[in-house]
Short mmCIF file of C-alpha atoms in Angstrom, two decimals:
data_model
loop_
_atom_site.label_atom_id
_atom_site.label_comp_id
_atom_site.label_asym_id
_atom_site.label_seq_id
_atom_site.Cartn_x
_atom_site.Cartn_y
_atom_site.Cartn_z
CA MET A 19 -76.88 13.00 -8.60
CA PRO A 20 -77.99 14.71 -5.35
CA LEU A 21 -76.15 17.91 -4.45
CA ARG A 22 -74.54 16.23 -1.44
CA GLY A 23 -73.21 13.43 -3.65
CA ARG A 24 -71.87 15.85 -6.25
CA THR A 25 -70.18 17.86 -3.48
CA ALA A 26 -68.50 14.77 -2.10
CA VAL A 27 -67.24 13.73 -5.53
CA LEU A 28 -65.92 17.25 -6.22
CA ALA A 29 -64.19 17.31 -2.87
CA GLY A 30 -62.58 13.96 -3.62
CA LEU A 31 -61.37 15.18 -7.00
CA LEU A 32 -59.87 18.30 -5.44
CA VAL A 33 -58.05 16.22 -2.82
CA SER A 34 -56.70 13.90 -5.51
CA LEU A 35 -55.61 16.84 -7.67
CA SER A 36 -53.90 18.53 -4.73
CA ALA A 37 -52.05 15.32 -3.89
CA ALA A 38 -50.98 14.89 -7.49
CA VAL A 39 -49.70 18.46 -7.70
CA ALA A 40 -47.88 18.12 -4.38
CA GLY A 41 -46.37 14.84 -5.49
CA ALA A 42 -45.24 16.33 -8.78
CA ALA A 43 -43.68 19.30 -7.02
CA GLY A 44 -41.95 17.02 -4.55
CA ASP A 45 -40.57 14.92 -7.40
CA ARG A 46 -38.90 17.92 -9.01
CA PRO A 47 -35.16 18.03 -8.31
CA ALA A 48 -33.95 20.95 -6.22
CA ARG A 49 -32.45 23.73 -8.27
CA ALA A 50 -28.68 23.34 -8.43
CA VAL A 51 -26.71 26.26 -7.00
CA THR A 52 -23.18 26.64 -8.27
CA VAL A 53 -20.33 26.50 -5.79
CA PRO A 54 -17.96 29.46 -6.28
CA PRO A 55 -14.76 28.30 -7.99
CA VAL A 56 -11.30 28.92 -6.65
CA VAL A 57 -9.76 31.73 -8.72
CA ALA A 58 -6.06 32.30 -8.24
CA GLY A 59 -5.26 35.71 -6.82
CA TRP A 60 -8.80 36.44 -5.58
CA TRP A 61 -9.82 36.40 -1.90
CA ARG A 62 -11.51 33.33 -0.46
CA THR A 63 -12.08 32.05 3.06
CA ASP A 64 -13.45 28.67 4.07
CA LEU A 65 -11.92 28.80 7.59
CA THR A 66 -9.33 26.13 6.79
CA GLY A 67 -6.72 26.23 9.53
CA VAL A 68 -8.89 28.19 11.98
CA PRO A 69 -9.35 26.19 15.21
CA LEU A 70 -12.75 25.66 16.79
CA GLY A 71 -13.63 27.96 19.66
CA THR A 72 -14.51 31.54 20.55
CA ALA A 73 -12.34 34.38 19.25
CA GLU A 74 -11.20 36.27 22.34
CA GLY A 75 -8.35 38.74 22.59
CA ALA A 76 -5.34 37.37 20.75
CA ASN A 77 -6.10 33.68 21.35
CA PRO A 78 -5.38 31.15 18.54
CA VAL A 79 -8.95 31.39 17.18
CA ALA A 80 -8.84 35.18 16.95
CA ALA A 81 -5.35 35.21 15.47
CA ALA A 82 -6.23 32.66 12.78
CA LEU A 83 -9.56 34.31 11.98
CA ALA A 84 -7.81 37.67 11.53
CA GLN A 85 -5.76 36.15 8.71
CA GLN A 86 -8.94 35.42 6.74
CA TRP A 87 -11.27 38.28 7.79
CA SER A 88 -9.73 41.73 8.36
CA HIS A 89 -11.87 42.63 11.36
CA HIS A 90 -14.31 40.78 13.60
CA GLY A 91 -14.49 43.33 16.41
CA GLU A 92 -11.08 43.09 18.01
CA GLY A 93 -10.87 45.74 20.70
CA GLN A 94 -14.58 46.58 20.22
CA GLU A 95 -16.14 43.57 21.90
CA ASP A 96 -18.76 45.75 23.62
CA ASP A 97 -20.15 46.49 20.15
CA TYR A 98 -19.21 43.32 18.26
CA GLY A 99 -19.28 40.57 20.86
CA ASN A 100 -17.12 37.53 20.15
CA PRO A 101 -17.58 35.34 17.09
CA ALA A 102 -17.19 31.60 17.50
CA VAL A 103 -15.81 29.15 14.97
CA VAL A 104 -17.93 26.01 15.26
CA SER A 105 -18.63 22.71 13.59
CA ALA A 106 -21.75 22.87 11.40
CA HIS A 107 -22.50 19.25 12.28
CA ALA A 108 -22.19 19.90 16.01
CA GLU A 109 -24.49 22.92 15.65
CA GLY A 110 -27.15 20.74 14.02
CA LEU A 111 -26.76 22.49 10.66
CA PRO A 112 -26.65 20.87 7.26
CA ALA A 113 -23.23 20.66 5.69
CA PRO A 114 -22.20 23.93 4.04
CA PRO A 115 -22.82 23.67 0.29
CA ALA A 116 -19.28 24.77 -0.50
CA GLY A 117 -17.80 21.93 1.58
CA GLY A 118 -15.98 21.73 4.88
CA ASP A 119 -17.53 21.78 8.34
CA ARG A 120 -16.23 24.96 9.99
CA VAL A 121 -18.56 27.97 10.09
CA ILE A 122 -18.74 31.19 12.09
CA ARG A 123 -21.49 31.56 14.70
CA LEU A 124 -22.71 35.16 15.21
CA ASP A 125 -25.23 35.06 18.03
CA HIS A 126 -27.19 38.12 19.16
CA PRO A 127 -29.53 37.35 22.11
CA PRO A 128 -32.38 39.78 22.87
CA GLY A 129 -31.20 42.65 25.04
CA ASP A 130 -27.56 42.20 24.07
CA PRO A 131 -25.98 45.64 23.41
CA ALA A 132 -23.33 44.08 21.11
CA THR A 133 -25.32 44.52 17.90
CA HIS A 134 -22.38 44.75 15.44
CA ARG A 135 -21.94 41.01 15.11
CA LYS A 136 -20.33 41.06 11.71
CA LEU A 137 -17.16 40.38 9.78
CA TYR A 138 -15.23 42.77 7.55
CA LYS A 139 -12.86 42.02 4.71
CA SER A 140 -10.92 45.14 3.72
CA PHE A 141 -9.02 45.67 0.50
CA SER A 142 -6.38 48.28 -0.24
CA GLU A 143 -4.80 49.25 -3.54
CA ARG A 144 -1.95 46.93 -2.61
CA THR A 145 -4.02 43.91 -1.55
CA TRP A 146 -6.85 43.94 -4.11
CA PRO A 147 -8.18 41.40 -5.02
CA GLY A 148 -6.30 38.82 -2.96
CA GLY A 149 -6.90 40.45 0.40
CA ALA A 150 -3.57 39.76 2.10
CA GLU A 151 -3.53 40.59 5.80
CA PRO A 152 -2.94 42.69 7.75
CA PHE A 153 -4.91 45.43 6.04
CA ARG A 154 -3.41 48.93 6.36
CA GLN A 155 -5.48 52.07 5.79
CA ARG A 156 -2.49 54.05 4.53
CA ASP A 157 -2.24 51.74 1.51
CA GLY A 158 -5.18 53.45 -0.17
CA SER A 159 -8.10 51.95 -2.11
CA PRO A 160 -8.38 49.79 -5.23
CA ALA A 161 -9.05 51.78 -8.40
CA ASP A 162 -11.88 49.49 -9.53
CA VAL A 163 -13.78 47.24 -7.10
CA SER A 164 -15.96 45.50 -9.68
CA GLY A 165 -16.47 41.86 -8.80
CA ARG A 166 -18.74 39.17 -7.36
CA TYR A 167 -18.96 39.41 -3.55
CA ILE A 168 -20.30 36.09 -2.26
CA VAL A 169 -21.11 34.76 1.21
CA TYR A 170 -23.07 31.75 2.46
CA ALA A 171 -25.38 32.52 5.40
CA TYR A 172 -27.72 30.42 7.56
CA VAL A 173 -30.42 32.36 9.45
CA SER A 174 -32.27 30.50 12.21
CA SER A 175 -36.03 31.11 12.25
CA ALA A 176 -36.32 29.97 15.88
CA ARG A 177 -33.97 32.73 17.00
CA LEU A 178 -35.24 35.49 14.72
CA ARG A 179 -37.04 38.23 16.62
CA GLN A 180 -37.52 41.78 15.32
CA SER A 181 -39.81 44.73 15.79
CA ASP A 182 -41.26 46.60 12.84
CA ARG A 183 -38.52 49.20 13.21
CA GLY A 184 -35.62 46.75 13.36
CA TRP A 185 -33.24 45.48 10.72
CA ILE A 186 -30.37 43.04 10.21
CA ASN A 187 -27.69 43.62 7.58
CA LEU A 188 -26.60 40.28 6.14
CA ALA A 189 -24.12 41.65 3.58
CA GLN A 190 -22.81 45.12 2.84
CA LEU A 191 -20.21 47.20 1.01
CA LYS A 192 -18.37 50.16 2.55
CA GLU A 193 -15.59 52.61 1.69
CA GLY A 194 -13.05 54.15 4.02
CA TYR A 195 -11.63 57.67 3.70
CA ALA A 196 -10.21 60.65 5.62
CA THR A 197 -10.87 64.35 5.03
CA ALA A 198 -9.14 67.64 5.76
CA GLY A 199 -11.99 68.38 8.17
CA GLY A 200 -10.85 65.59 10.45
CA VAL A 201 -13.30 62.90 9.38
CA GLN A 202 -11.88 59.39 9.31
CA THR A 203 -14.56 56.81 8.77
CA SER A 204 -16.02 54.14 6.51
CA ASP A 205 -19.43 54.90 5.02
CA PRO A 206 -21.84 52.15 4.02
CA SER A 207 -22.82 52.28 0.37
CA TRP A 208 -25.13 49.35 -0.53
CA TRP A 209 -26.33 46.46 1.60
CA LEU A 210 -28.79 43.56 1.78
CA VAL A 211 -31.08 44.01 4.78
CA LEU A 212 -33.54 41.71 6.53
CA TYR A 213 -36.46 43.48 8.19
CA GLN A 214 -39.94 42.75 9.52
CA ARG A 215 -43.27 44.29 8.56
CA ASP A 216 -46.62 43.11 9.91
CA GLY A 217 -45.13 39.94 11.30
CA ARG A 218 -43.32 38.90 8.11
CA GLN A 219 -39.62 39.07 7.28
CA PHE A 220 -38.36 40.47 3.98
CA LEU A 221 -35.07 41.04 2.19
CA ASP A 222 -34.36 44.42 0.62
CA LEU A 223 -31.47 46.01 -1.28
CA ALA A 224 -30.78 49.40 0.27
CA HIS A 225 -28.29 52.25 -0.05
CA TRP A 226 -26.98 55.04 2.20
CA ASN A 227 -29.36 57.75 0.90
CA GLU A 228 -32.49 55.61 1.00
CA GLY A 229 -34.70 57.13 3.67
CA ARG A 230 -37.35 54.41 3.57
CA ILE A 231 -37.84 50.88 2.33
CA ALA A 232 -38.24 51.06 -1.43
CA GLY A 233 -38.01 48.84 -4.48
CA ARG A 234 -38.35 45.08 -4.63
CA ARG A 235 -38.80 42.90 -1.57
CA ALA A 236 -38.16 39.18 -1.23
CA ASP A 237 -40.03 37.03 1.29
CA MET A 238 -37.39 35.73 3.70
CA ALA A 239 -39.34 32.59 4.63
CA PRO A 240 -37.93 30.40 1.81
CA TYR A 241 -34.38 31.33 2.85
CA LEU A 242 -34.66 30.58 6.57
CA ASP A 243 -33.18 27.47 8.21
CA ARG A 244 -30.95 26.63 5.28
CA TRP A 245 -27.78 27.82 3.63
CA VAL A 246 -28.40 30.64 1.18
CA LYS A 247 -25.82 31.92 -1.26
CA ILE A 248 -25.82 35.73 -1.23
CA GLU A 249 -24.02 37.49 -4.06
CA LEU A 250 -23.53 41.23 -4.55
CA ARG A 251 -22.35 41.67 -8.12
CA VAL A 252 -20.67 45.09 -8.46
CA ARG A 253 -20.16 46.77 -11.82
CA GLN A 254 -18.43 49.95 -10.73
CA HIS A 255 -20.19 53.20 -11.73
CA ASP A 256 -22.95 51.19 -13.42
CA ARG A 257 -25.02 48.86 -11.24
CA ILE A 258 -25.09 46.39 -8.35
CA GLU A 259 -27.00 43.13 -8.73
CA VAL A 260 -28.21 40.93 -5.86
CA HIS A 261 -28.37 37.21 -6.59
CA LEU A 262 -29.89 34.75 -4.10
CA ASP A 263 -28.93 31.14 -4.83
CA ASP A 264 -27.84 32.25 -8.32
CA GLU A 265 -31.21 33.86 -9.09
CA LEU A 266 -31.33 37.61 -9.75
CA PHE A 267 -33.33 39.36 -7.04
CA ASP A 268 -32.78 43.09 -7.54
CA VAL A 269 -30.63 45.69 -9.27
CA GLY A 270 -29.41 49.01 -7.91
CA ARG A 271 -28.28 51.71 -10.32
CA HIS A 272 -25.40 54.17 -10.11
CA GLU A 273 -27.94 56.92 -10.77
CA GLN A 274 -29.68 56.03 -7.49
CA TYR A 275 -26.49 55.98 -5.43
CA PRO A 276 -22.83 55.53 -6.44
CA VAL A 277 -21.91 51.93 -7.16
CA GLY A 278 -18.32 51.19 -6.24
CA ARG A 279 -15.81 53.75 -5.09
CA MET A 280 -16.93 57.35 -4.77
CA HIS A 281 -14.46 59.08 -2.39
CA HIS A 282 -11.29 60.17 -4.19
CA ALA A 283 -8.29 62.06 -2.83
CA GLY A 284 -8.44 65.76 -3.68
CA ARG A 285 -12.18 65.82 -4.24
CA PRO A 286 -14.76 67.17 -1.78
CA GLY A 287 -15.87 64.73 0.89
CA PRO A 288 -19.26 64.52 2.61
CA ASP A 289 -18.19 67.13 5.18
CA GLY A 290 -17.37 69.67 2.43
CA THR A 291 -13.60 69.46 2.86
CA ALA A 292 -11.21 67.63 0.57
CA VAL A 293 -10.63 63.90 0.87
CA THR A 294 -7.02 63.56 1.98
CA ARG A 295 -6.69 59.79 1.81
CA GLU A 296 -8.58 56.81 0.43
CA GLU A 297 -8.61 54.14 3.13
CA GLY A 298 -9.82 50.93 1.59
CA TRP A 299 -12.86 49.11 0.29
CA ILE A 300 -14.83 46.79 2.58
CA PHE A 301 -17.04 43.71 2.15
CA GLY A 302 -19.06 42.95 5.27
CA ALA A 303 -21.19 39.97 6.24
CA GLY A 304 -22.96 38.64 9.28
CA ASN A 305 -25.58 39.56 11.86
CA TYR A 306 -25.46 43.37 12.18
CA SER A 307 -28.70 44.39 13.88
CA ASP A 308 -30.37 47.67 14.79
CA PRO A 309 -29.08 49.08 18.11
CA ALA A 310 -32.45 50.86 18.47
CA ASP A 311 -34.27 47.51 18.57
CA PRO A 312 -33.16 46.19 22.00
CA GLY A 313 -35.66 43.32 22.03
CA ALA A 314 -34.31 41.92 18.78
CA GLY A 315 -32.61 38.55 18.67
CA SER A 316 -30.97 36.63 15.86
CA LEU A 317 -28.54 33.85 15.11
CA VAL A 318 -26.63 33.84 11.83
CA HIS A 319 -23.97 31.36 10.77
CA VAL A 320 -21.49 32.39 8.07
CA GLY A 321 -19.73 29.88 5.84
CA LEU A 322 -17.54 30.29 2.80
CA ALA A 323 -17.02 33.82 1.50
CA THR A 324 -15.15 34.96 -1.57
CA VAL A 325 -14.70 37.71 -4.14
CA LEU A 326 -14.51 36.67 -7.78
CA PRO A 327 -13.99 38.47 -11.08
CA LEU A 328 -17.05 39.34 -13.12
CA GLU A 329 -18.03 36.69 -15.62
#
């Protein structure tokens, strides 16, 4: 057979093989992702009872939202903006995998100085693990914060704009405390961050002492424009595991940075003086972007969130 003929036949075979492979892949059922169960006594929010609209001041949306999330920026709107409770269907989103139609819209347009578009759920010794509101700092911190911290997020690719120095925290853990030196704050411990390098977006597990991007990275592309189940599985003083749609992505070790609570009353705090009060444990989620990246833009919707006991 002439070379040209053999080339044509080979090309045809390759096209047929590619089509067969594509067809086989398309025929495979999508991997089932488990919906978090309802566990009595453990915190869960699906926005039931929260009216549609923008949370502003003490309006009905803000008041109802504050019964499910401890803080969404009340009194700090210049930093947090205003979250909106919206219909997923009206927003053109697929139905949230965990059911219902209400989701939280956290929109950060380019140039917007309100970069802290996020939600906090705070737990005290008194309210762990159910998360009753209102949260009070004087009620201390839970002794053991081991658990499965889960949130559903939808990140829009059309609205995602970052520089190579920017970042967006999609989920994080923090701990509040006060010291004899006058410090009263909540330090981040571990978080799941979305960042861009060379035009591509990646997910990374990071901690407070990590000075540069290190460890495993996950390509964000497969998780854009759909609901993704993010789970931070905390085993206090041992490890933190990140699961994306029930698949293990990365593990952080206590030897790298403390996992779970680390600030205890009577012990030295970061400023060298004694910790005078433990002020709660915090699970954060949303669209918290880098204030030093003013051209950044992003839109993140947040659905069901819950904390569950370890399996």
